Tab-separated table of C-alpha atoms in Angstrom:
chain	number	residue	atom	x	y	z
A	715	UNK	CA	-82.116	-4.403	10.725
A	716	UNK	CA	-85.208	-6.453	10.141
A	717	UNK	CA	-84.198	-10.149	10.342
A	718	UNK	CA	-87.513	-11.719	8.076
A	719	UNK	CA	-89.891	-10.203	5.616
A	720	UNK	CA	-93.763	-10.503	6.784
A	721	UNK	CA	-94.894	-14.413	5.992
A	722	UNK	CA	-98.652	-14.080	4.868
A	723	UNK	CA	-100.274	-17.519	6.374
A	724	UNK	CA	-101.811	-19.536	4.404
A	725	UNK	CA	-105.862	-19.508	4.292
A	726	UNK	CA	-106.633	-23.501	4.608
A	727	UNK	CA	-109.170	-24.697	1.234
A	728	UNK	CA	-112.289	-26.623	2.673
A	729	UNK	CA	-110.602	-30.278	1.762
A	730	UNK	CA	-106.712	-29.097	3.585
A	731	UNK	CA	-108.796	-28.737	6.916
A	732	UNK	CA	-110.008	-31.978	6.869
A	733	UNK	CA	-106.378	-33.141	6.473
A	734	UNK	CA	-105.215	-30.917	9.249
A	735	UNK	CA	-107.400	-32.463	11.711
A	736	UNK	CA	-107.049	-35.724	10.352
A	737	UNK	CA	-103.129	-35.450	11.190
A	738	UNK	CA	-104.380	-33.951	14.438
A	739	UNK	CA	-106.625	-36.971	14.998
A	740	UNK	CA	-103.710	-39.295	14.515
A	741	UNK	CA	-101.230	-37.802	16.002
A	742	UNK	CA	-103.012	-36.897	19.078
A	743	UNK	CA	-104.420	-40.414	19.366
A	744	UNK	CA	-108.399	-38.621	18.989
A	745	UNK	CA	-111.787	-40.204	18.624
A	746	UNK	CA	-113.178	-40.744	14.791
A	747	UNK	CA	-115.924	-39.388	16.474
A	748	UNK	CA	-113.713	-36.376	17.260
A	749	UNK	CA	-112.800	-35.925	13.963
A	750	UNK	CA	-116.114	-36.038	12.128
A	751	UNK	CA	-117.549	-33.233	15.029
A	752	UNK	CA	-114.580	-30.939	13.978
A	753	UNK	CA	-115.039	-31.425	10.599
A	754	UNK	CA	-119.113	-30.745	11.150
A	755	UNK	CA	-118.268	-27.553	12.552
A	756	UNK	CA	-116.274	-26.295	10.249
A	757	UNK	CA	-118.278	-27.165	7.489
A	758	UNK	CA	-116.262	-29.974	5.422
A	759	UNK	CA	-118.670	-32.439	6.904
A	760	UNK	CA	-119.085	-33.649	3.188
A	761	UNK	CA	-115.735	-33.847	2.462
A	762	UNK	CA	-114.743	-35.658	5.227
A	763	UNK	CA	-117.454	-38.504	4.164
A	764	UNK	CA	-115.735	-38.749	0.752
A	765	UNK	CA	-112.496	-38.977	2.380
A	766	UNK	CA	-113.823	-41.546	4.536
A	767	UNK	CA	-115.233	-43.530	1.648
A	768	UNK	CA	-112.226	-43.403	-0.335
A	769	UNK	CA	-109.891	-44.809	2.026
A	770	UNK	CA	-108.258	-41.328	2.519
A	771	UNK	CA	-107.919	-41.993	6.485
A	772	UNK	CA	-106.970	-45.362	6.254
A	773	UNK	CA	-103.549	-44.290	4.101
A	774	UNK	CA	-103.134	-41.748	6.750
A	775	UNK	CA	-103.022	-44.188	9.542
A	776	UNK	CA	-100.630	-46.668	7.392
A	777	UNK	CA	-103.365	-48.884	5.790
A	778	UNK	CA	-102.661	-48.058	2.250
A	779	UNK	CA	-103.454	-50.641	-0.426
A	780	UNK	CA	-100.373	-49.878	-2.270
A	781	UNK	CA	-97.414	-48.204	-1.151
A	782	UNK	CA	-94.531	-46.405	-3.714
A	783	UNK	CA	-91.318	-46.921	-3.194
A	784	UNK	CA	-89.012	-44.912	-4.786
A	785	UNK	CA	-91.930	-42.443	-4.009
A	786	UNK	CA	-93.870	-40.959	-6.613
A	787	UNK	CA	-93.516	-37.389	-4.774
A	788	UNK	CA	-90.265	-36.067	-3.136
A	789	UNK	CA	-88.995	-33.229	-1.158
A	790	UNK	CA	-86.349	-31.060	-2.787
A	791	UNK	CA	-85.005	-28.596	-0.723
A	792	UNK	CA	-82.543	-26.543	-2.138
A	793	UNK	CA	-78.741	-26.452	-0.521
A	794	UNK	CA	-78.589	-23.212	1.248
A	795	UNK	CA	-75.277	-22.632	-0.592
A	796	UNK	CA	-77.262	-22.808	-3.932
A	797	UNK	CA	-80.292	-19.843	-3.010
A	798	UNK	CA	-80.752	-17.278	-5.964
A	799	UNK	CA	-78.866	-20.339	-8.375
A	800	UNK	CA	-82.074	-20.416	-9.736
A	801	UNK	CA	-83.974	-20.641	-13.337
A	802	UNK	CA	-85.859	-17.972	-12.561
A	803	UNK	CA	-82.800	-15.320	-12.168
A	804	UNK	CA	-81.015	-16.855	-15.204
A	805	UNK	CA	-83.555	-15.660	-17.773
A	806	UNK	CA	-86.045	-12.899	-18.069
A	807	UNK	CA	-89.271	-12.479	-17.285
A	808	UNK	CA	-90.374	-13.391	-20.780
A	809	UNK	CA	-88.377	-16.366	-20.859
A	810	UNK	CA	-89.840	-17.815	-17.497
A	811	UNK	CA	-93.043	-17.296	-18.776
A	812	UNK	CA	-92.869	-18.852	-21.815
A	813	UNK	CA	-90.871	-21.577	-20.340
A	814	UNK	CA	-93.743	-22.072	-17.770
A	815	UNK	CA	-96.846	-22.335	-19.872
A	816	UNK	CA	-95.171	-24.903	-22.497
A	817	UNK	CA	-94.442	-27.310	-19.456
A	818	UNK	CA	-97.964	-26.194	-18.334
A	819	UNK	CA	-99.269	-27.263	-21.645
A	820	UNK	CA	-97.021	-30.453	-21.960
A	821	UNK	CA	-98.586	-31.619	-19.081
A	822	UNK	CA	-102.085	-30.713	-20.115
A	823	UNK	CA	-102.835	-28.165	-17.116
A	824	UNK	CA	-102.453	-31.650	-14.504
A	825	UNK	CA	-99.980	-32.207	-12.416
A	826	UNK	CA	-97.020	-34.409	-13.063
A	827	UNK	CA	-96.873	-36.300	-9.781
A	828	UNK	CA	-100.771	-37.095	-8.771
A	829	UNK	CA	-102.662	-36.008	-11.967
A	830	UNK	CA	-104.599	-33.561	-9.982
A	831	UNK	CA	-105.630	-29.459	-10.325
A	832	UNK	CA	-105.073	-26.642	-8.343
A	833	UNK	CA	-108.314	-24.900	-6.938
A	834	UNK	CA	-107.459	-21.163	-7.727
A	835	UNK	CA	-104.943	-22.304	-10.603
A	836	UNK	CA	-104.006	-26.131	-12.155
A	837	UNK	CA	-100.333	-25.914	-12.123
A	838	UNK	CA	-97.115	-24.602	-10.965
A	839	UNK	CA	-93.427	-24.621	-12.816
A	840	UNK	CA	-91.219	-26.399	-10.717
A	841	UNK	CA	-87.461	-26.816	-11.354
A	842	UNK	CA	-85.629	-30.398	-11.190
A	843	UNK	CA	-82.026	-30.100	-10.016
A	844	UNK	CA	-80.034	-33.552	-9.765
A	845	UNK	CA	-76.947	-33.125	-7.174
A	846	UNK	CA	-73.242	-34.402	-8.129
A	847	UNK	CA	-72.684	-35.126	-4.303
A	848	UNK	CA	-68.837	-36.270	-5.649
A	849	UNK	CA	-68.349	-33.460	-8.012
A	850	UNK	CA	-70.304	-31.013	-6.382
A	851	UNK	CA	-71.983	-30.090	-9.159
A	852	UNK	CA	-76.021	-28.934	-9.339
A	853	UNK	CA	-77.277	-30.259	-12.464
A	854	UNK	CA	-81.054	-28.680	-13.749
A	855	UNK	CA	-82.443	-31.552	-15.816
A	856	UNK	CA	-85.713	-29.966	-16.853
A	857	UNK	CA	-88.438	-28.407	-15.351
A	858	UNK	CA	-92.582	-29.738	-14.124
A	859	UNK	CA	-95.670	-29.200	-13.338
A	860	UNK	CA	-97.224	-29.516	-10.254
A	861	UNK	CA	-100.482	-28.703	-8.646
A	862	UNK	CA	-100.089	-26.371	-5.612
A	863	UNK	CA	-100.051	-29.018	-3.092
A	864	UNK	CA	-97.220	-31.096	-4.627
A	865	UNK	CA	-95.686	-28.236	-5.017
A	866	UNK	CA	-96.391	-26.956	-1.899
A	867	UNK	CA	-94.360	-30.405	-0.050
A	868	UNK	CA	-91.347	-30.165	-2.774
A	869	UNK	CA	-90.687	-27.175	-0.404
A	870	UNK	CA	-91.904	-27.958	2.722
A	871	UNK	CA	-90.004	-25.636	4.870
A	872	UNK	CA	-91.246	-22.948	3.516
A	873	UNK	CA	-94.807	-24.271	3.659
A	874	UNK	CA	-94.064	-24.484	7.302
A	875	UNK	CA	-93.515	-21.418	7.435
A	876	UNK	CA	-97.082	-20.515	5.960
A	877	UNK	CA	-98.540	-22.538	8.639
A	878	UNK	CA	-99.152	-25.968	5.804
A	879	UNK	CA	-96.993	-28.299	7.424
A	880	UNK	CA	-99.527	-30.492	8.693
A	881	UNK	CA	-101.829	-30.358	5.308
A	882	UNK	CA	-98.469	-31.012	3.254
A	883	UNK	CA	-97.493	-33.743	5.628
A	884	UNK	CA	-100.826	-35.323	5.100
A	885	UNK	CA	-100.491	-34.875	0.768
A	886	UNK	CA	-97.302	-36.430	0.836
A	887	UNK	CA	-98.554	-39.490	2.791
A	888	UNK	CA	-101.570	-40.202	0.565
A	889	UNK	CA	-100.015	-39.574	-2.555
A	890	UNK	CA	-97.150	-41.837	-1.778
A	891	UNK	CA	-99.437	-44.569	0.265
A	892	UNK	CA	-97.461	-44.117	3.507
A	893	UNK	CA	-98.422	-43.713	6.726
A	894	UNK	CA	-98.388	-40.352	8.755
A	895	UNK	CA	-95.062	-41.308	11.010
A	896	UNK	CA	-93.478	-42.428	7.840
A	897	UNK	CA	-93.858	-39.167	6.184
A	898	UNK	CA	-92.764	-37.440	8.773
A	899	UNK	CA	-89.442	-39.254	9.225
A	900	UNK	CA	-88.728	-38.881	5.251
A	901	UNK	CA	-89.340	-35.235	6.250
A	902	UNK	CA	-86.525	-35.079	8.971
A	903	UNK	CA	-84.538	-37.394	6.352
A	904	UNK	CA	-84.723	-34.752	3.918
A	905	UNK	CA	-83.952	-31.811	6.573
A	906	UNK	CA	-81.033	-34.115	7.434
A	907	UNK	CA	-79.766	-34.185	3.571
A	908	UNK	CA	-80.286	-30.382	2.925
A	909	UNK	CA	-77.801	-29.991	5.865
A	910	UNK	CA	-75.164	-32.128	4.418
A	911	UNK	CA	-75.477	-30.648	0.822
A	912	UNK	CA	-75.756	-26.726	2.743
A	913	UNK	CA	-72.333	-27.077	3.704
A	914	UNK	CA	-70.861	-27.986	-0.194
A	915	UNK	CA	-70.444	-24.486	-2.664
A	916	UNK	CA	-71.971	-25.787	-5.548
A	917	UNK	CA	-70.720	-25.222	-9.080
A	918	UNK	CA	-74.301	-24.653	-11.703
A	919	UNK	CA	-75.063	-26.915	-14.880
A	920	UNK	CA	-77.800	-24.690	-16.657
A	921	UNK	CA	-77.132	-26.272	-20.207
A	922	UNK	CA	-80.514	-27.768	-20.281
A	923	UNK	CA	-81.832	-24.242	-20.872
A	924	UNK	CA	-79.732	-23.900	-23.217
A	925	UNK	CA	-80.928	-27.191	-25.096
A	926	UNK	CA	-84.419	-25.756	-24.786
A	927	UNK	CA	-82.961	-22.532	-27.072
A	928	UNK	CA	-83.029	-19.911	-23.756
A	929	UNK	CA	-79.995	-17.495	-23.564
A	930	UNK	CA	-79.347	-17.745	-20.067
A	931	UNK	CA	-77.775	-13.786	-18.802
A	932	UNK	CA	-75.232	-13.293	-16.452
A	933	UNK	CA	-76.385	-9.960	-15.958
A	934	UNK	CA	-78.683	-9.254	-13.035
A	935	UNK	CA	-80.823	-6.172	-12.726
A	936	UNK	CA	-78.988	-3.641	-9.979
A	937	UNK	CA	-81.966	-3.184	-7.505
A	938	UNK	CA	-82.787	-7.404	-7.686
A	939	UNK	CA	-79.031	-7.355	-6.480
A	940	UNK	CA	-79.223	-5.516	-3.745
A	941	UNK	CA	-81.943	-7.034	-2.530
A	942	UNK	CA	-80.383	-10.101	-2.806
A	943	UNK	CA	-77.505	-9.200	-0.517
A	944	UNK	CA	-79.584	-7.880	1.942
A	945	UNK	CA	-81.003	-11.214	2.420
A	946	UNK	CA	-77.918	-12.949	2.215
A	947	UNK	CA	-76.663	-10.145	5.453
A	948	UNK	CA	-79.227	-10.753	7.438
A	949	UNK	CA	-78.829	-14.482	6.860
A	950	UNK	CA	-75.479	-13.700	8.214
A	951	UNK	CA	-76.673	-12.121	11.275
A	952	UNK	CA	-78.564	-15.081	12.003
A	953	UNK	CA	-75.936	-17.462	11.660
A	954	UNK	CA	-74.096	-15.557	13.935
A	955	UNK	CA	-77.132	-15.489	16.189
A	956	UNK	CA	-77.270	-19.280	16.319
A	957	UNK	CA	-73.648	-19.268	16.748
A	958	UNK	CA	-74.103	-17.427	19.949
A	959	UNK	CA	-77.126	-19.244	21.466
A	960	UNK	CA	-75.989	-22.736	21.266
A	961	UNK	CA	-76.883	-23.463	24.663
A	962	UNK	CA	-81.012	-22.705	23.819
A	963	UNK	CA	-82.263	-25.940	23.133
A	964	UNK	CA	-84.419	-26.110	19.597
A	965	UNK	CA	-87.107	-28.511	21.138
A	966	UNK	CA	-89.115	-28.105	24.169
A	967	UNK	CA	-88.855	-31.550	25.747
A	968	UNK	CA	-92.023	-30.527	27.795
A	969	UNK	CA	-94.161	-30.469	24.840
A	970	UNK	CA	-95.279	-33.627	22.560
A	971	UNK	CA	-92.703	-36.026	20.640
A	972	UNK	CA	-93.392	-33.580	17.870
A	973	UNK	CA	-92.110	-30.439	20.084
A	974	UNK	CA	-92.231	-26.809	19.981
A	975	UNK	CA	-89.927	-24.787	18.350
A	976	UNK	CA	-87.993	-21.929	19.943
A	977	UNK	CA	-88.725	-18.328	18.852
A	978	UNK	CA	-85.177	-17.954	18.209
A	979	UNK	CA	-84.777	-20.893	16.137
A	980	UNK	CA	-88.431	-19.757	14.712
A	981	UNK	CA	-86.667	-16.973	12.634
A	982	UNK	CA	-83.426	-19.111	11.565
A	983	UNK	CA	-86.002	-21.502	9.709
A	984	UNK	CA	-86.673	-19.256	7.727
A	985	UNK	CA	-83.024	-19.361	6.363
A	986	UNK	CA	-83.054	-22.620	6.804
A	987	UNK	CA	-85.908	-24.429	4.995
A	988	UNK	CA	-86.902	-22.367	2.074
């Protein structure tokens, strides 16, 4: 039984490989001088000027004029207990769509978190779920829109997956004027949070929908639920895969502080972070 479905990576845009070897100039304690040949090479050479002039670098290596605290843009990864709970299998096709372009069109094609526009496409429909940690309860309060790259951190495991982790790492940082190491420990706080909340069966508040005037269906199209189980067997498997391989250790201690992670462990992410 195959344990993942094929992961297209992601094909960086000019400005995202700037960012990855920015975070690659940081974290590897490189030359500026390192990063301006790299970014000569590959052609962003005029990006990575604007960047420079704007300060860009300077959030990156925790110089920021202003930092936001609560931050402006969060991580919300969804409890693994809560996958499929979604908007998008509680109403049809129609619905969704129609859902997604007037939040599109509230927000006047911009995103809701940093104002800014996707390259291929402004905006994506994202879903806000508040957690009843005491209750237990997952809550949708309304839905957003984002521009791919905010969107693209909201779920960051599965960006990691795509190969974006740095270039999300980096958006997060400058959008909330932290530093690189702080983003990357709200990352692991967030990691740490999904855990908790994985372990809790959650009971689903979809009432805003209903506020909004969208039937929400109980009634899921055969083949959609199929293919749904499927993924929730293999998830199985892997579970019992981990299960069996505690003694593999998840970070190669002789890599960087950032380490390696295991092949094994490789394919549980998957279940893991999306």
């Amino acid at each position: 039984m195959k344990l993942l479905p094929d992961i297209e990576k992601a094909i960086p845009l000019p400005h995202e490989k700037v960012l990855r070897f920015a975070v690659r100039k940081i974290r590897n304690n490189y030359s500026e001088q390192w990063l301006e040949k790299q970014c000569i090479r590959e052609g962003v050479a005029e990006i990575y000027t604007q960047y420079s002039k704007q300060g860009i670098f300077d959030i990156l290596e925790g110089n920021a004029i202003r930092s936001f605290y609560p931050p402006r843009l969060t991580i919300e990864l969804v409890p693994r207990s809560c996958w499929f709970d979604n908007v998008r299998n509680a109403v049809t096709v129609n619905q969704w769509d129609s859902l997604r372009k007037k939040t599109a069109k509230q927000a006047k094609w911009s995103c809701q978190v940093c104002g800014g526009k996707g390259a291929k496409w402004p905006v994506e429909c994202h879903e806000i779920w508040q957690y009843d940690d005491e209750n237990q309860i997952q809550t949708l309060i309304g839905l957003t829109s984002l521009c791919p790259s905010c969107h693209e951190v909201k779920h960051i495991g599965f960006t990691e997956l795509r190969g974006k982790l740095e270039e999300a790492t980096a958006h997060l940082a400058i959008v909330n004027g932290w530093s690189l190491e702080a983003s990357s420990l709200y990352i692991e706080e967030s990691f740490e949070t999904w855990d908790a909340r994985s372990r809790v069966k959650w009971k689903l508040d979809l009432s805003w929908l209903e506020n909004e005037g969208v039937f929400v269906s109980n009634n899921v199209d055969e083949d959609e639920d199929a293919s749904i189980q499927d993924i929730r067997r293999k998830h199985e498997v892997c579970d019992q895969i981990k299960e069996s391989n505690k003694q593999y250790n998840v970070v190669n201690e002789n890599n960087n502080s950032h380490g390696k992670v295991s092949f094994l462990n490789k394919i549980l992410l998957f279940f893991r972070w999306i």
